[in-house]
PDB file of C-alpha atoms in Angstrom:
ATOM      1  CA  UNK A1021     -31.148 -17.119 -12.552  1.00  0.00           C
ATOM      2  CA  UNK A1022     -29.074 -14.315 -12.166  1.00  0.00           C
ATOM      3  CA  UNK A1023     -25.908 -13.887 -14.644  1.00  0.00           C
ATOM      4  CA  UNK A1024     -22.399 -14.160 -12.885  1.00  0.00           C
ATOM      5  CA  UNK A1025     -20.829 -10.989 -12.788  1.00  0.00           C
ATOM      6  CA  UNK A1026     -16.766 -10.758 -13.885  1.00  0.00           C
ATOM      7  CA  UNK A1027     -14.054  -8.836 -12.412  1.00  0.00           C
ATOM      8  CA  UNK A1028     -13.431  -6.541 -14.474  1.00  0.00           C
ATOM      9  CA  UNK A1029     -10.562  -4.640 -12.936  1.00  0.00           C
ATOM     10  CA  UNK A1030      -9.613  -2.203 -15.948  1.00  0.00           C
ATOM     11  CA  UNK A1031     -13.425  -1.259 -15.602  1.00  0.00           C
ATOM     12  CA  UNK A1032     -12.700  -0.678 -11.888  1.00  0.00           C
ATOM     13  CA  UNK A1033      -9.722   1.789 -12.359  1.00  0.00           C
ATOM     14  CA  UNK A1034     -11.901   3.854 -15.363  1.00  0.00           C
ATOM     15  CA  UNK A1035     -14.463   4.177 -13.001  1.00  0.00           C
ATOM     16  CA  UNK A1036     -12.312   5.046  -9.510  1.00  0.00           C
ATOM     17  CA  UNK A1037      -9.991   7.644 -11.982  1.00  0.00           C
ATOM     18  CA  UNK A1038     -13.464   9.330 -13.030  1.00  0.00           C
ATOM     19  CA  UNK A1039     -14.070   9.963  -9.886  1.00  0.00           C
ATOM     20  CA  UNK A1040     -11.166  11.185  -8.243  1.00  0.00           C
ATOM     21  CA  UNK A1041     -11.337  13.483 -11.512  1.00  0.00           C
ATOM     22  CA  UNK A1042     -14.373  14.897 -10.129  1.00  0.00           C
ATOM     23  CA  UNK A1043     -13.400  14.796  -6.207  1.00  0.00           C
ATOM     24  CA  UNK A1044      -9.243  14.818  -6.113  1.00  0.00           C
ATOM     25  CA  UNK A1045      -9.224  14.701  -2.169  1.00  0.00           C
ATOM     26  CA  UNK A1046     -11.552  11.702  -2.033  1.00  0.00           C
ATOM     27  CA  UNK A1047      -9.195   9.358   0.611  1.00  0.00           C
ATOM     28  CA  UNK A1048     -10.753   6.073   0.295  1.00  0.00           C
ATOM     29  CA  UNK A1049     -10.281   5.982  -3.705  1.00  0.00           C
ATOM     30  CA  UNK A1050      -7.364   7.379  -3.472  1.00  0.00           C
ATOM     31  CA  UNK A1051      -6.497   4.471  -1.394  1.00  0.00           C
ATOM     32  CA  UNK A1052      -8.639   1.903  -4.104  1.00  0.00           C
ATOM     33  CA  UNK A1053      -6.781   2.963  -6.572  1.00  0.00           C
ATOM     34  CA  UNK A1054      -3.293   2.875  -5.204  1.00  0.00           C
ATOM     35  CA  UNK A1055      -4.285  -1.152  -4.616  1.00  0.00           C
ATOM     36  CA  UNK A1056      -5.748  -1.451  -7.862  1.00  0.00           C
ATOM     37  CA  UNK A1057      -3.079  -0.294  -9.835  1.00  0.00           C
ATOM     38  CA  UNK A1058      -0.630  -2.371  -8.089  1.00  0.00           C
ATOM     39  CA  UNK A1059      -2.691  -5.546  -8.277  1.00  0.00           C
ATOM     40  CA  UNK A1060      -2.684  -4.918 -12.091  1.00  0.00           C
ATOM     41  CA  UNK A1061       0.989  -4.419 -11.953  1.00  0.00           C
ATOM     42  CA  UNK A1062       1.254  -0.879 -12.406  1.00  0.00           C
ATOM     43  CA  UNK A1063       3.907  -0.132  -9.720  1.00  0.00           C
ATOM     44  CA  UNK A1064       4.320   3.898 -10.241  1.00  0.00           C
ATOM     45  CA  UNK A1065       0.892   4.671 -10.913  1.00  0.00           C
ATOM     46  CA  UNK A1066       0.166   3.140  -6.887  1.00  0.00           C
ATOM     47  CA  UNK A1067       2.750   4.497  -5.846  1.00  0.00           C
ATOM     48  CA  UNK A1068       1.748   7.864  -6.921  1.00  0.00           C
ATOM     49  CA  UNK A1069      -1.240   7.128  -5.068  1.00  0.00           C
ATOM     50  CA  UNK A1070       0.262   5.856  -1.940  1.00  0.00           C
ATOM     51  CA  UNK A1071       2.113   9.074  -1.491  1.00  0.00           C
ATOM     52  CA  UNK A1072      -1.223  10.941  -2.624  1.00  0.00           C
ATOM     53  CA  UNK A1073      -3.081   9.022  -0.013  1.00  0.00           C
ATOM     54  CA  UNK A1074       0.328  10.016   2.688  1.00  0.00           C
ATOM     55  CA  UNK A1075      -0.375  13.677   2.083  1.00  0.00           C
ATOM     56  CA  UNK A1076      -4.098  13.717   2.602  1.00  0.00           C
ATOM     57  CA  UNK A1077      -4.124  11.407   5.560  1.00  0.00           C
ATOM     58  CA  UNK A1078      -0.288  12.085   7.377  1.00  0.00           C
ATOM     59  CA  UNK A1079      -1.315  10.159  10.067  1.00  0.00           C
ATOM     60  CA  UNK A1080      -3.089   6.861   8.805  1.00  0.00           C
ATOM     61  CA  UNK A1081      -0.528   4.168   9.892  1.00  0.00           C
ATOM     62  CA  UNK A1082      -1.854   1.859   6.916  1.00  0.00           C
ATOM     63  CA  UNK A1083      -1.383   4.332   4.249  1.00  0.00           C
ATOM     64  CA  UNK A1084       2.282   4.744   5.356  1.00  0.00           C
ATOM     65  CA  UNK A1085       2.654   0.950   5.814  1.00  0.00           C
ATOM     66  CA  UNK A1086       1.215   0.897   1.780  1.00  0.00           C
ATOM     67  CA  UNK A1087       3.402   3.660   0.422  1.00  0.00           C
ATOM     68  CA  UNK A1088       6.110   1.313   2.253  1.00  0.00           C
ATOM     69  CA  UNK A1089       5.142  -1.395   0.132  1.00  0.00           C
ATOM     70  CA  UNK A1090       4.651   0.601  -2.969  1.00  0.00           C
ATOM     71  CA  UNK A1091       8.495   1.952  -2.599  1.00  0.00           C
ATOM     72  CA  UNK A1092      10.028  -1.655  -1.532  1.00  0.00           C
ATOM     73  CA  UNK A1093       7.836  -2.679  -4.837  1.00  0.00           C
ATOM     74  CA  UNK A1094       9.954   0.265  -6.793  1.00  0.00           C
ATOM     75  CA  UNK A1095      13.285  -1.073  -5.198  1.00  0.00           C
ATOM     76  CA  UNK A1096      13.510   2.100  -2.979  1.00  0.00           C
ATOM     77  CA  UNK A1097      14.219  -0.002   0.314  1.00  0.00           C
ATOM     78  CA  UNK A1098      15.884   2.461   2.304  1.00  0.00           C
ATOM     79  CA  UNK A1099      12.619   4.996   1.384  1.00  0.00           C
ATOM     80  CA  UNK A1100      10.797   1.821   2.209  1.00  0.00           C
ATOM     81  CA  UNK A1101      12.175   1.297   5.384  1.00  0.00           C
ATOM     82  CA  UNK A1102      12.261   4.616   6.456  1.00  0.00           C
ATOM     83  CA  UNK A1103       7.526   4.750   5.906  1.00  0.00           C
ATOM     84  CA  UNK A1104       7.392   0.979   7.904  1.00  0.00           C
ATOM     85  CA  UNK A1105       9.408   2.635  10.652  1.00  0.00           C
ATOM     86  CA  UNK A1106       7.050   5.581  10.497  1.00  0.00           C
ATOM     87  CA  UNK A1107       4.045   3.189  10.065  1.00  0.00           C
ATOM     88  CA  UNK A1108       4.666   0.998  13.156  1.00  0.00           C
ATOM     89  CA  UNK A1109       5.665   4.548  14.845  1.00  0.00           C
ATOM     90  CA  UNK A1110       2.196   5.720  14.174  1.00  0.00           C
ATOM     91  CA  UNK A1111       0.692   2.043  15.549  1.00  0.00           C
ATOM     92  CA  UNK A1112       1.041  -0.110  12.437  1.00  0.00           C
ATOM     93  CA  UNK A1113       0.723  -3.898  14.790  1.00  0.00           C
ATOM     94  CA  UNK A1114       0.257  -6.347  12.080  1.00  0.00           C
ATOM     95  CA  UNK A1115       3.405  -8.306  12.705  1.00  0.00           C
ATOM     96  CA  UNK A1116       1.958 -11.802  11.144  1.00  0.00           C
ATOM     97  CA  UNK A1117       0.977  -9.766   7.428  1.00  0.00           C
ATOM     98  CA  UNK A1118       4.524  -7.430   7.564  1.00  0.00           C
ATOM     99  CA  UNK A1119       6.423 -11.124   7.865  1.00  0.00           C
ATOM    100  CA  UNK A1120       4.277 -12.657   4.958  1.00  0.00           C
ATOM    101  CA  UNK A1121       3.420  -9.351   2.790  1.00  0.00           C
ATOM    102  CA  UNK A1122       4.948 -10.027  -0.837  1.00  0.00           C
ATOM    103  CA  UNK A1123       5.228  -6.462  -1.529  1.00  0.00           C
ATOM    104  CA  UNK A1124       8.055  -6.400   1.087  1.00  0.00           C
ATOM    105  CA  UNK A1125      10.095  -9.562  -0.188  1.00  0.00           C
ATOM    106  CA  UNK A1126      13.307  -6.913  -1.516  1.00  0.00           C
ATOM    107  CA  UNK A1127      13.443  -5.830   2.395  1.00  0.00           C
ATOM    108  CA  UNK A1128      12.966  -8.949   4.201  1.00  0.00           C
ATOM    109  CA  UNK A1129      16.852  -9.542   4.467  1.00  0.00           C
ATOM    110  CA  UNK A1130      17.759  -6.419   5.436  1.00  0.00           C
ATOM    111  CA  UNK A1131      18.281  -6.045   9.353  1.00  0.00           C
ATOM    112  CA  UNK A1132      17.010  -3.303   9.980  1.00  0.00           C
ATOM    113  CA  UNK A1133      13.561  -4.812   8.303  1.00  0.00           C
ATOM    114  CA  UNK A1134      13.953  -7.637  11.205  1.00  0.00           C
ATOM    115  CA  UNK A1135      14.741  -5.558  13.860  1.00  0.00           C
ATOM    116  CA  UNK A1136      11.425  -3.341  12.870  1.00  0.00           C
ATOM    117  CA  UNK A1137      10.215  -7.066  12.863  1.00  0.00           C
ATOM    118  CA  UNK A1138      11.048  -7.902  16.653  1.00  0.00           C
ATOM    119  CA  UNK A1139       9.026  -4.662  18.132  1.00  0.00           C
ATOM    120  CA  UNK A1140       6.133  -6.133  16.660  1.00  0.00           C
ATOM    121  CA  UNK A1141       6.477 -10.019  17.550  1.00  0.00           C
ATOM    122  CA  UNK A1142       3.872 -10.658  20.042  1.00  0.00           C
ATOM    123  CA  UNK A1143       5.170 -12.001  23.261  1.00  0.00           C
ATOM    124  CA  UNK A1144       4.820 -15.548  24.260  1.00  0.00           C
TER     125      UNK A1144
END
């Protein structure tokens, strides 16, 4: 029978950090570790990453929806704000997971968050 394997993400992080020692431009753990480190709670280490991940990849709609996240996460809403905008600018659609996304509870009051909101509601 084969043994259960653990999450072990502290393991994970070592592991992604050694290599982005090695490669510093590598996108996609750039982008692992940004999540990582928030998932564990570590709110300025992600976004550190976020913004890493912005600069490689300018373009990537996700990565500025993330950084987003990472800055409402770090109380920066109107920085937060301002990446969605770009985000949804660059073709960000996931209106269902931007209403329901946790990581953007400080902005989901703020009108300008709903109005960014309402160009995303699909049309019944």
């Amino acid at each position: 029978m084969a043994k259960a394997r653990t999450h072990d993400p502290d393991f994970e992080i070592r592991f992604f950090e050694s290599v982005l020692r090695r490669e510093p431009a590598y996108a996609a753990v750039v982008e692992l570790l940004g999540g990582l480190y928030t998932r564990q709670g570590r709110i300025a280490d992600g976004l550190k990453m976020d913004r890493k991940l912005v600069r490689l990849q300018p373009d990537n709609a996700t990565a500025r929806y993330n950084l987003a996240c990472s800055l409402a996460l770090s109380k920066r809403k109107s920085d937060a704000l301002r990446e969605l905008r770009a985000a949804v600018k660059l073709g960000y659609t996931d209106f269902d997971w931007m209403q329901q996304d946790p990581d953007l509870d400080a902005l989901k009051r703020h009108p300008e968050f709903q109005a960014l909101l309402q160009t995303l509601k699909p049309q019944s």
